[in-house]
Short mmCIF file of C-alpha atoms in Angstrom, two decimals:
data_model
loop_
_atom_site.label_atom_id
_atom_site.label_comp_id
_atom_site.label_asym_id
_atom_site.label_seq_id
_atom_site.Cartn_x
_atom_site.Cartn_y
_atom_site.Cartn_z
CA MET K 89 78.48 157.58 66.52
CA ALA K 90 78.77 155.06 69.02
CA HIS K 91 77.65 151.33 67.72
CA GLU K 92 74.48 150.24 68.61
CA PRO K 93 74.79 145.94 70.33
CA PRO K 94 73.23 143.46 68.18
CA ALA K 95 69.43 142.93 69.23
CA ASP K 96 67.94 140.20 71.32
CA LEU K 97 66.27 137.86 68.85
CA PRO K 98 62.84 136.25 70.12
CA LEU K 99 63.78 132.84 70.91
CA ALA K 100 60.07 131.48 69.25
CA SER K 101 61.48 132.80 66.22
CA VAL K 102 65.17 131.22 66.40
CA LEU K 103 63.07 128.05 67.53
CA ARG K 104 61.20 127.70 64.49
CA ASP K 105 63.75 129.00 62.45
CA ALA K 106 66.02 126.10 63.47
CA VAL K 107 62.74 123.15 63.77
CA GLU K 108 62.38 124.39 59.92
CA ILE K 109 65.51 123.56 58.30
CA LEU K 110 66.46 120.03 60.85
CA SER K 111 62.89 119.39 59.19
CA ARG K 112 64.61 120.05 55.68
CA ALA K 113 67.45 117.86 56.94
CA GLY K 114 65.21 114.86 57.52
CA VAL K 115 66.13 114.82 61.03
CA PRO K 116 63.34 112.40 62.75
CA ASP K 117 62.34 114.53 65.77
CA PRO K 118 63.35 117.85 64.79
CA ASP K 119 60.95 120.04 67.17
CA VAL K 120 63.02 117.69 70.05
CA ASP K 121 65.78 117.76 68.91
CA ALA K 122 66.05 122.03 68.53
CA VAL K 123 64.85 122.55 71.76
CA LEU K 124 66.98 120.05 73.66
CA LEU K 125 70.08 122.40 71.75
CA ALA K 126 68.54 125.45 72.83
CA ALA K 127 68.60 123.81 76.22
CA HIS K 128 71.83 122.73 75.73
CA VAL K 129 73.38 126.31 74.47
CA LEU K 130 71.25 128.39 77.19
CA GLY K 131 72.43 126.52 80.10
CA GLY K 132 68.80 125.08 81.27
CA GLY K 133 66.06 122.27 81.03
CA ARG K 134 64.05 121.04 78.01
CA GLY K 135 60.77 122.13 80.31
CA GLU K 136 62.67 125.65 81.33
CA VAL K 137 63.56 126.47 76.94
CA GLU K 138 59.42 125.20 76.61
CA ALA K 139 57.79 128.08 79.27
CA ALA K 140 60.98 130.29 78.34
CA ARG K 141 59.14 130.37 74.36
CA LEU K 142 56.24 130.35 76.22
CA ARG K 143 56.92 133.87 77.60
CA GLY K 144 58.08 134.99 74.74
CA ASP K 145 61.81 135.12 76.46
CA ALA K 146 64.16 136.75 74.14
CA VAL K 147 67.99 135.34 73.53
CA THR K 148 70.89 137.41 72.89
CA ARG K 149 72.72 138.09 69.12
CA GLU K 150 75.53 135.40 70.84
CA GLN K 151 73.74 133.15 71.90
CA ALA K 152 71.05 132.70 68.65
CA ASP K 153 74.71 132.65 66.79
CA ALA K 154 75.90 129.84 68.90
CA PHE K 155 72.54 127.45 68.26
CA ALA K 156 72.31 128.72 65.00
CA ASP K 157 75.93 126.55 64.60
CA LEU K 158 74.79 123.03 66.41
CA VAL K 159 71.53 123.24 63.72
CA ARG K 160 73.87 123.31 61.61
CA ARG K 161 76.14 120.42 61.97
CA ARG K 162 73.03 118.72 62.94
CA ALA K 163 71.23 119.34 59.99
CA SER K 164 73.63 117.24 57.96
CA ARG K 165 73.33 114.44 60.54
CA GLU K 166 75.63 114.96 63.63
CA PRO K 167 74.11 112.92 66.12
CA LEU K 168 72.29 115.15 68.55
CA GLN K 169 73.94 113.39 71.88
CA HIS K 170 77.64 114.28 70.62
CA LEU K 171 76.12 118.16 70.05
CA THR K 172 75.24 118.10 73.06
CA GLY K 173 78.17 115.98 74.57
CA VAL K 174 75.22 113.91 77.17
CA ALA K 175 72.81 110.44 76.55
CA PRO K 176 70.42 109.96 78.23
CA PHE K 177 70.24 105.56 78.68
CA ARG K 178 67.23 105.36 82.02
CA HIS K 179 67.95 107.03 85.38
CA LEU K 180 71.14 107.94 84.54
CA GLU K 181 72.69 110.76 81.81
CA LEU K 182 76.07 109.48 80.13
CA LYS K 183 79.18 111.60 78.15
CA VAL K 184 79.35 110.37 75.37
CA GLY K 185 81.63 111.46 71.93
CA PRO K 186 83.25 110.70 68.77
CA GLY K 187 84.34 106.89 69.86
CA VAL K 188 81.33 105.03 70.77
CA PHE K 189 78.42 103.89 70.38
CA VAL K 190 75.03 105.77 71.87
CA PRO K 191 72.93 105.05 73.61
CA ARG K 192 70.00 103.92 72.02
CA PRO K 193 66.56 103.31 74.09
CA GLU K 194 65.67 100.12 72.88
CA THR K 195 68.73 99.32 74.85
CA GLU K 196 66.98 99.84 77.96
CA ILE K 197 64.64 96.79 77.32
CA VAL K 198 67.23 94.49 77.49
CA ALA K 199 69.31 96.06 80.96
CA GLN K 200 65.88 95.52 81.47
CA LEU K 201 66.43 92.16 81.02
CA ALA K 202 69.57 91.79 82.41
CA ILE K 203 67.83 93.08 85.82
CA ASP K 204 65.31 90.80 86.14
CA ALA K 205 67.17 87.74 85.93
CA LEU K 206 69.91 89.85 88.01
CA ARG K 207 66.70 89.85 91.15
CA ALA K 208 65.92 87.09 90.93
CA VAL K 209 69.07 85.43 91.70
CA ALA K 210 69.02 83.89 94.67
CA SER K 211 72.45 85.92 96.42
CA ASP K 212 72.78 88.34 98.58
CA GLU K 213 75.48 89.78 96.44
CA PRO K 214 75.24 87.65 92.16
CA ILE K 215 77.96 88.34 88.90
CA ALA K 216 76.58 90.47 86.65
CA VAL K 217 79.09 90.63 83.58
CA ASP K 218 79.21 92.97 80.84
CA LEU K 219 81.16 92.32 77.75
CA GLY K 220 81.25 95.31 75.41
CA THR K 221 80.84 97.99 76.80
CA GLY K 222 80.51 100.78 74.92
CA THR K 223 79.51 103.89 77.16
CA GLY K 224 79.31 101.34 80.52
CA ALA K 225 74.99 102.04 79.72
CA ILE K 226 74.89 98.47 80.44
CA ALA K 227 76.47 97.59 83.57
CA LEU K 228 75.77 100.76 85.28
CA ALA K 229 72.44 100.17 84.74
CA LEU K 230 72.49 97.32 86.39
CA ALA K 231 74.89 98.30 88.52
CA THR K 232 73.31 101.53 90.42
CA GLU K 233 69.75 99.94 90.27
CA VAL K 234 70.80 96.30 91.73
CA PRO K 235 73.73 97.98 94.11
CA TYR K 236 73.86 94.50 95.99
CA ALA K 237 75.23 92.72 92.36
CA ARG K 238 79.12 92.66 91.63
CA VAL K 239 79.31 93.61 88.26
CA TYR K 240 81.79 93.70 85.97
CA ALA K 241 83.06 95.33 81.78
CA ALA K 242 85.00 94.46 79.51
CA GLU K 243 85.97 97.06 76.54
CA ASN K 244 88.72 96.79 74.03
CA SER K 245 88.23 99.87 71.98
CA VAL K 246 90.83 102.13 73.17
CA ASP K 247 88.71 105.59 71.72
CA ALA K 248 84.89 103.56 73.88
CA PHE K 249 86.96 102.38 77.21
CA VAL K 250 87.95 106.36 77.54
CA TRP K 251 83.59 106.83 77.28
CA ALA K 252 83.14 103.99 79.96
CA LYS K 253 86.23 104.67 82.02
CA GLU K 254 84.71 108.52 82.49
CA ASN K 255 81.50 107.42 83.05
CA PHE K 256 82.11 105.00 85.59
CA SER K 257 83.71 107.06 87.23
CA LEU K 258 80.89 110.12 87.02
CA VAL K 259 78.51 107.32 87.94
CA GLY K 260 80.76 105.96 91.13
CA ALA K 261 79.44 103.13 91.61
CA GLU K 262 81.44 100.99 93.84
CA ASN K 263 80.01 97.81 92.50
CA ALA K 264 80.82 97.82 89.07
CA ARG K 265 84.03 97.20 88.07
CA LEU K 266 85.36 98.39 84.07
CA ALA K 267 88.81 96.18 82.15
CA PHE K 268 89.65 96.42 78.77
CA ILE K 269 90.19 93.62 77.71
CA ASP K 270 88.90 91.62 74.49
CA LEU K 271 85.79 89.87 75.06
CA GLU K 272 86.52 86.43 74.19
CA HIS K 273 89.62 86.12 76.65
CA ALA K 274 87.57 88.53 80.22
CA PHE K 275 87.30 87.78 82.98
CA PRO K 276 88.71 83.81 83.40
CA GLU K 277 88.88 84.33 87.22
CA LEU K 278 84.58 84.50 87.58
CA ASP K 279 84.81 81.65 85.77
CA GLY K 280 81.42 79.29 86.61
CA THR K 281 79.99 81.97 89.06
CA VAL K 282 78.57 84.74 86.95
CA SER K 283 74.60 84.68 87.23
CA VAL K 284 74.03 86.93 84.25
CA LEU K 285 75.60 87.64 80.62
CA VAL K 286 74.63 90.54 79.35
CA SER K 287 76.22 92.38 75.51
CA ASN K 288 74.50 94.30 73.18
CA PRO K 289 77.40 92.77 69.98
CA PRO K 290 78.02 94.36 66.93
CA TYR K 291 75.75 92.64 65.18
CA VAL K 292 75.22 94.18 61.58
CA PRO K 293 75.82 92.43 58.68
CA ASP K 294 78.95 93.49 57.22
CA ASP K 295 77.13 94.59 53.56
CA ALA K 296 73.81 95.84 55.50
CA ILE K 297 73.73 100.17 54.98
CA PRO K 298 72.05 100.79 58.49
CA ARG K 299 69.60 103.01 57.76
CA ASP K 300 70.54 105.95 59.62
CA PRO K 301 73.27 109.13 59.16
CA GLU K 302 74.16 109.24 62.53
CA VAL K 303 75.01 105.84 62.41
CA ARG K 304 76.24 105.08 58.84
CA PHE K 305 78.88 108.41 58.89
CA PHE K 306 79.46 108.58 63.44
CA ASP K 307 78.90 104.99 65.16
CA PRO K 308 82.00 103.58 64.63
CA PRO K 309 82.48 100.35 62.74
CA ALA K 310 83.56 98.00 65.33
CA ALA K 311 80.72 98.40 67.16
CA LEU K 312 78.21 98.03 64.34
CA TYR K 313 79.60 95.44 61.60
CA GLY K 314 79.44 91.37 62.78
CA GLY K 315 80.80 89.53 59.98
CA ALA K 316 79.29 88.30 56.97
CA ASP K 317 75.71 88.04 58.34
CA GLY K 318 76.25 89.76 61.68
CA LEU K 319 76.84 87.02 64.20
CA ASP K 320 79.72 85.97 64.53
CA VAL K 321 80.13 87.90 67.90
CA VAL K 322 77.04 86.93 69.10
CA ARG K 323 79.07 83.19 68.75
CA VAL K 324 81.85 84.11 70.26
CA LEU K 325 79.67 85.35 73.25
CA SER K 326 77.61 81.68 72.85
CA GLU K 327 80.97 80.22 73.94
CA VAL K 328 82.03 82.83 77.17
CA GLY K 329 78.57 82.42 77.96
CA LEU K 330 79.19 78.74 78.83
CA ARG K 331 82.85 79.12 80.15
CA LEU K 332 80.98 82.37 82.85
CA LEU K 333 77.67 81.26 83.57
CA HIS K 334 76.80 79.05 85.88
CA PRO K 335 74.37 76.37 85.08
CA GLY K 336 71.13 78.23 85.10
CA GLY K 337 72.47 81.18 84.31
CA SER K 338 70.75 83.91 82.06
CA LEU K 339 72.18 84.74 79.16
CA VAL K 340 70.56 88.54 77.08
CA ILE K 341 71.96 89.42 74.06
CA GLU K 342 70.69 91.77 72.14
CA HIS K 343 70.11 92.15 68.24
CA GLY K 344 68.49 92.85 64.71
CA GLU K 345 65.15 92.44 64.51
CA TRP K 346 65.38 89.77 61.91
CA GLN K 347 68.10 88.58 64.07
CA GLY K 348 66.08 86.80 66.95
CA GLU K 349 65.25 83.42 65.23
CA PRO K 350 68.60 82.32 64.00
CA ILE K 351 70.31 83.71 67.59
CA ARG K 352 67.94 81.14 69.53
CA GLU K 353 69.22 78.08 66.57
CA LEU K 354 72.74 78.86 67.06
CA LEU K 355 72.21 79.02 71.16
CA ALA K 356 69.81 75.70 71.02
CA ALA K 357 72.24 74.14 69.26
CA ALA K 358 75.71 74.94 71.23
CA GLY K 359 73.49 73.49 74.41
CA TRP K 360 71.68 76.45 75.73
CA ARG K 361 68.40 76.37 76.97
CA ALA K 362 65.20 78.05 77.21
CA THR K 363 65.63 80.79 74.35
CA ALA K 364 63.14 83.09 73.63
CA THR K 365 63.07 86.61 71.92
CA HIS K 366 62.05 89.94 73.56
CA GLN K 367 60.85 92.76 71.99
CA ASP K 368 61.18 96.53 72.31
CA LEU K 369 59.14 98.75 71.90
CA THR K 370 57.97 99.95 68.96
CA MET K 371 57.34 95.44 68.33
CA ARG K 372 60.24 94.92 66.80
CA ASP K 373 61.97 91.83 67.78
CA ARG K 374 65.32 93.02 69.44
CA ALA K 375 67.45 90.83 71.94
CA THR K 376 67.13 87.30 72.78
CA THR K 377 67.79 85.59 75.76
CA ALA K 378 69.07 81.84 77.30
CA VAL K 379 69.63 79.95 79.96
CA ARG K 380 73.00 77.54 80.25
CA PRO K 381 72.80 74.08 81.14
#
Protein backbone atom coordinates (compact mmCIF):
# COMPACT_ATOMS: atom_id res chain seq x y z
CA MET A 1 0.00 0.00 0.00
CA ALA A 2 1.49 3.39 -1.09
CA HIS A 3 2.12 6.02 1.55
CA GLU A 4 0.13 9.19 1.14
CA PRO A 5 2.33 12.33 0.86
CA PRO A 6 2.05 14.56 3.96
CA ALA A 7 -0.94 16.86 3.70
CA ASP A 8 -0.46 20.59 3.25
CA LEU A 9 -1.28 22.78 6.24
CA PRO A 10 -3.30 26.03 6.29
CA LEU A 11 -0.93 28.98 6.54
CA ALA A 12 -3.33 30.78 8.89
CA SER A 13 -3.22 28.00 11.50
CA VAL A 14 0.57 27.61 11.18
CA LEU A 15 0.98 31.34 11.82
CA ARG A 16 -1.52 31.26 14.70
CA ASP A 17 0.42 28.48 16.44
CA ALA A 18 3.69 30.38 15.91
CA VAL A 19 2.29 33.59 17.40
CA GLU A 20 1.15 31.64 20.47
CA ILE A 21 4.62 30.07 20.95
CA LEU A 22 6.41 33.41 20.51
CA SER A 23 3.96 35.19 22.84
CA ARG A 24 4.56 32.62 25.58
CA ALA A 25 8.32 33.12 25.15
CA GLY A 26 7.94 36.87 25.73
CA VAL A 27 8.97 37.93 22.22
CA PRO A 28 7.99 41.62 21.95
CA ASP A 29 6.23 41.52 18.54
CA PRO A 30 5.10 37.92 18.04
CA ASP A 31 2.72 38.65 15.15
CA VAL A 32 5.28 40.63 13.17
CA ASP A 33 8.05 38.11 13.81
CA ALA A 34 5.88 35.16 12.81
CA VAL A 35 4.99 36.80 9.49
CA LEU A 36 8.61 37.81 8.78
CA LEU A 37 9.86 34.29 9.50
CA ALA A 38 7.16 32.85 7.23
CA ALA A 39 8.18 35.31 4.51
CA HIS A 40 11.78 34.13 4.88
CA VAL A 41 10.76 30.48 4.47
CA LEU A 42 8.30 31.09 1.64
CA GLY A 43 10.56 33.48 -0.25
CA GLY A 44 8.17 36.41 -0.41
CA GLY A 45 7.58 39.67 1.41
CA ARG A 46 5.55 40.43 4.48
CA GLY A 47 2.62 41.69 2.39
CA GLU A 48 2.57 38.50 0.33
CA VAL A 49 2.35 36.37 3.47
CA GLU A 50 -0.52 38.49 4.81
CA ALA A 51 -2.34 38.16 1.47
CA ALA A 52 -1.76 34.39 1.41
CA ARG A 53 -3.15 34.10 4.93
CA LEU A 54 -6.28 36.02 3.95
CA ARG A 55 -6.76 33.86 0.83
CA GLY A 56 -6.59 30.70 2.91
CA ASP A 57 -3.42 29.42 1.20
CA ALA A 58 -1.64 26.32 2.49
CA VAL A 59 2.03 25.50 3.03
CA THR A 60 3.74 22.18 2.45
CA ARG A 61 4.74 20.00 5.37
CA GLU A 62 8.39 20.70 4.49
CA GLN A 63 7.81 24.47 4.62
CA ALA A 64 5.89 24.12 7.88
CA ASP A 65 8.76 22.13 9.44
CA ALA A 66 11.35 24.70 8.35
CA PHE A 67 9.16 27.48 9.74
CA ALA A 68 8.62 25.60 13.04
CA ASP A 69 12.39 25.27 13.47
CA LEU A 70 12.86 29.04 13.04
CA VAL A 71 9.99 29.76 15.43
CA ARG A 72 11.59 27.48 18.04
CA ARG A 73 14.90 29.34 17.68
CA ARG A 74 13.16 32.73 17.88
CA ALA A 75 11.32 31.58 21.01
CA SER A 76 14.74 30.92 22.56
CA ARG A 77 15.28 34.67 21.85
CA GLU A 78 17.78 34.22 19.06
CA PRO A 79 17.53 37.56 17.19
CA LEU A 80 15.09 37.65 14.30
CA GLN A 81 17.80 39.23 12.13
CA HIS A 82 20.15 36.30 12.77
CA LEU A 83 17.44 33.93 11.56
CA THR A 84 16.61 35.85 8.39
CA GLY A 85 20.19 37.06 7.82
CA VAL A 86 19.13 40.64 7.15
CA ALA A 87 18.29 43.84 9.05
CA PRO A 88 16.53 46.86 7.56
CA PHE A 89 18.16 50.24 8.18
CA ARG A 90 16.57 53.32 6.63
CA HIS A 91 16.35 52.45 2.89
CA LEU A 92 19.03 49.74 3.14
CA GLU A 93 18.82 46.00 3.76
CA LEU A 94 21.99 44.88 5.51
CA LYS A 95 23.48 41.43 6.00
CA VAL A 96 23.84 40.54 9.68
CA GLY A 97 24.67 37.54 11.82
CA PRO A 98 26.69 36.34 14.80
CA GLY A 99 29.65 38.57 15.66
CA VAL A 100 28.17 41.92 14.68
CA PHE A 101 25.85 44.33 16.46
CA VAL A 102 22.41 44.26 14.85
CA PRO A 103 21.39 47.79 13.73
CA ARG A 104 18.41 49.14 15.67
CA PRO A 105 15.61 51.43 14.49
CA GLU A 106 16.64 54.05 17.07
CA THR A 107 20.03 54.39 15.37
CA GLU A 108 18.24 55.64 12.25
CA ILE A 109 17.71 58.98 14.04
CA VAL A 110 21.46 59.13 14.76
CA ALA A 111 22.14 58.62 11.06
CA GLN A 112 19.62 61.38 10.29
CA LEU A 113 21.45 63.83 12.55
CA ALA A 114 24.70 63.04 10.74
CA ILE A 115 23.06 63.29 7.31
CA ASP A 116 21.51 66.67 8.16
CA ALA A 117 24.87 67.98 9.37
CA LEU A 118 26.61 66.67 6.25
CA ARG A 119 24.04 68.22 3.91
CA ALA A 120 24.47 71.56 5.68
CA VAL A 121 28.20 71.71 4.88
CA ALA A 122 29.09 74.34 2.28
CA SER A 123 31.30 72.02 0.23
CA ASP A 124 31.00 70.10 -3.03
CA GLU A 125 32.64 67.07 -1.41
CA PRO A 126 32.34 67.11 2.39
CA ILE A 127 34.00 64.31 4.36
CA ALA A 128 32.26 62.15 6.95
CA VAL A 129 33.72 59.48 9.21
CA ASP A 130 31.85 56.65 11.00
CA LEU A 131 33.94 55.09 13.79
CA GLY A 132 33.07 51.57 14.95
CA THR A 133 30.85 51.01 11.92
CA GLY A 134 29.73 47.44 12.74
CA THR A 135 27.55 46.34 9.83
CA GLY A 136 28.35 49.61 8.04
CA ALA A 137 24.80 50.87 8.63
CA ILE A 138 25.47 54.54 9.42
CA ALA A 139 28.33 54.91 6.92
CA LEU A 140 26.34 53.37 4.07
CA ALA A 141 23.28 55.49 4.90
CA LEU A 142 25.49 58.60 4.72
CA ALA A 143 27.17 57.50 1.50
CA THR A 144 23.93 56.69 -0.31
CA GLU A 145 21.82 59.59 1.00
CA VAL A 146 24.56 62.22 0.56
CA PRO A 147 26.14 60.79 -2.61
CA TYR A 148 28.45 63.78 -3.21
CA ALA A 149 30.15 63.26 0.19
CA ARG A 150 33.22 61.12 0.86
CA VAL A 151 32.53 58.65 3.67
CA TYR A 152 35.16 56.72 5.64
CA ALA A 153 34.29 53.92 8.05
CA ALA A 154 36.51 52.17 10.61
CA GLU A 155 36.00 48.84 12.40
CA ASN A 156 38.48 46.90 14.56
CA SER A 157 36.52 43.70 15.28
CA VAL A 158 37.42 40.94 12.83
CA ASP A 159 33.93 39.39 13.01
CA ALA A 160 32.15 42.73 12.50
CA PHE A 161 34.55 43.76 9.74
CA VAL A 162 33.57 40.68 7.71
CA TRP A 163 29.92 41.75 7.80
CA ALA A 164 30.78 45.39 7.03
CA LYS A 165 32.90 44.34 4.06
CA GLU A 166 30.04 42.28 2.66
CA ASN A 167 27.57 45.14 3.09
CA PHE A 168 29.92 47.67 1.49
CA SER A 169 30.28 45.29 -1.45
CA LEU A 170 26.52 44.72 -1.76
CA VAL A 171 25.59 48.40 -1.55
CA GLY A 172 28.40 49.36 -3.90
CA ALA A 173 28.67 53.01 -2.86
CA GLU A 174 31.80 54.20 -4.65
CA ASN A 175 32.12 57.20 -2.30
CA ALA A 176 32.47 54.98 0.79
CA ARG A 177 35.71 53.46 2.07
CA LEU A 178 36.06 50.84 4.82
CA ALA A 179 39.23 50.36 6.89
CA PHE A 180 40.19 47.75 9.49
CA ILE A 181 41.65 50.02 12.16
CA ASP A 182 41.16 50.98 15.80
CA LEU A 183 38.99 54.09 16.06
CA GLU A 184 41.54 55.87 18.26
CA HIS A 185 44.10 55.85 15.43
CA ALA A 186 41.75 56.00 12.43
CA PHE A 187 42.46 58.06 9.33
CA PRO A 188 45.35 60.34 10.37
CA GLU A 189 45.52 61.47 6.73
CA LEU A 190 42.14 63.18 7.28
CA ASP A 191 43.17 65.19 10.35
CA GLY A 192 41.51 68.61 10.33
CA THR A 193 39.49 67.98 7.15
CA VAL A 194 36.41 66.06 8.35
CA SER A 195 33.01 67.81 8.48
CA VAL A 196 30.99 65.15 10.33
CA LEU A 197 32.18 62.46 12.76
CA VAL A 198 29.52 59.97 13.83
CA SER A 199 29.68 56.91 16.05
CA ASN A 200 27.46 54.38 17.79
CA PRO A 201 30.05 53.28 20.36
CA PRO A 202 29.73 50.66 23.08
CA TYR A 203 28.04 52.56 25.92
CA VAL A 204 26.56 50.04 28.36
CA PRO A 205 28.23 50.30 31.80
CA ASP A 206 30.24 47.15 32.56
CA ASP A 207 28.04 46.07 35.48
CA ALA A 208 24.73 46.76 33.73
CA ILE A 209 22.75 43.88 32.27
CA PRO A 210 20.90 44.65 29.01
CA ARG A 211 17.17 44.02 29.37
CA ASP A 212 16.64 42.07 26.16
CA PRO A 213 17.97 38.49 25.90
CA GLU A 214 18.64 39.17 22.20
CA VAL A 215 21.16 41.83 23.24
CA ARG A 216 22.48 40.10 26.37
CA PHE A 217 23.26 36.76 24.76
CA PHE A 218 23.77 37.47 21.07
CA ASP A 219 25.27 40.93 20.50
CA PRO A 220 29.09 40.93 20.79
CA PRO A 221 30.25 42.27 24.19
CA ALA A 222 32.82 44.54 22.51
CA ALA A 223 29.93 46.38 20.83
CA LEU A 224 28.03 46.80 24.11
CA TYR A 225 30.21 47.55 27.12
CA GLY A 226 32.01 50.87 27.57
CA GLY A 227 33.74 50.75 30.96
CA ALA A 228 32.52 51.45 34.48
CA ASP A 229 30.28 54.37 33.46
CA GLY A 230 29.84 53.31 29.84
CA LEU A 231 31.68 56.40 28.59
CA ASP A 232 35.23 55.12 28.02
CA VAL A 233 34.88 55.11 24.24
CA VAL A 234 33.03 58.45 24.31
CA ARG A 235 36.12 59.99 25.93
CA VAL A 236 38.25 58.59 23.11
CA LEU A 237 35.79 59.90 20.52
CA SER A 238 36.07 63.39 22.02
CA GLU A 239 39.84 63.33 21.52
CA VAL A 240 39.64 61.80 18.05
CA GLY A 241 36.98 64.30 17.03
CA LEU A 242 39.22 67.22 17.99
CA ARG A 243 41.91 65.64 15.78
CA LEU A 244 39.80 64.75 12.74
CA LEU A 245 37.21 67.51 12.49
CA HIS A 246 37.90 70.97 11.11
CA PRO A 247 36.71 73.96 13.18
CA GLY A 248 32.91 74.07 12.95
CA GLY A 249 32.72 70.34 12.19
CA SER A 250 29.99 68.24 13.84
CA LEU A 251 30.29 65.34 16.27
CA VAL A 252 27.33 62.92 16.58
CA ILE A 253 27.41 60.20 19.26
CA GLU A 254 24.72 57.63 20.06
CA HIS A 255 24.27 56.75 23.75
CA GLY A 256 21.93 55.37 26.39
CA GLU A 257 18.89 57.27 27.58
CA TRP A 258 20.51 58.42 30.88
CA GLN A 259 23.85 59.50 29.41
CA GLY A 260 23.02 62.80 27.68
CA GLU A 261 23.96 65.07 30.59
CA PRO A 262 27.29 63.39 31.50
CA ILE A 263 28.29 63.32 27.82
CA ARG A 264 27.45 67.03 27.39
CA GLU A 265 29.54 67.81 30.47
CA LEU A 266 32.42 65.64 29.25
CA LEU A 267 32.44 67.31 25.81
CA ALA A 268 32.08 70.83 27.18
CA ALA A 269 35.02 70.23 29.53
CA ALA A 270 37.10 69.15 26.50
CA GLY A 271 36.28 72.43 24.72
CA TRP A 272 33.43 71.35 22.44
CA ARG A 273 30.74 73.93 21.71
CA ALA A 274 26.95 73.84 21.23
CA THR A 275 26.47 70.48 22.94
CA ALA A 276 22.90 69.23 22.55
CA THR A 277 21.08 65.97 23.26
CA HIS A 278 18.43 64.61 20.89
CA GLN A 279 15.58 62.14 21.44
CA ASP A 280 14.62 59.12 19.37
CA LEU A 281 11.06 58.29 18.25
CA THR A 282 10.28 56.81 21.68
CA MET A 283 11.17 60.20 23.24
CA ARG A 284 14.25 58.79 24.96
CA ASP A 285 17.56 60.63 24.84
CA ARG A 286 19.51 58.86 22.09
CA ALA A 287 22.30 61.05 20.68
CA THR A 288 24.40 64.05 21.61
CA THR A 289 25.89 66.47 19.09
CA ALA A 290 28.63 69.05 19.49
CA VAL A 291 30.60 71.47 17.31
CA ARG A 292 34.40 71.48 17.03
CA PRO A 293 35.81 74.80 18.28
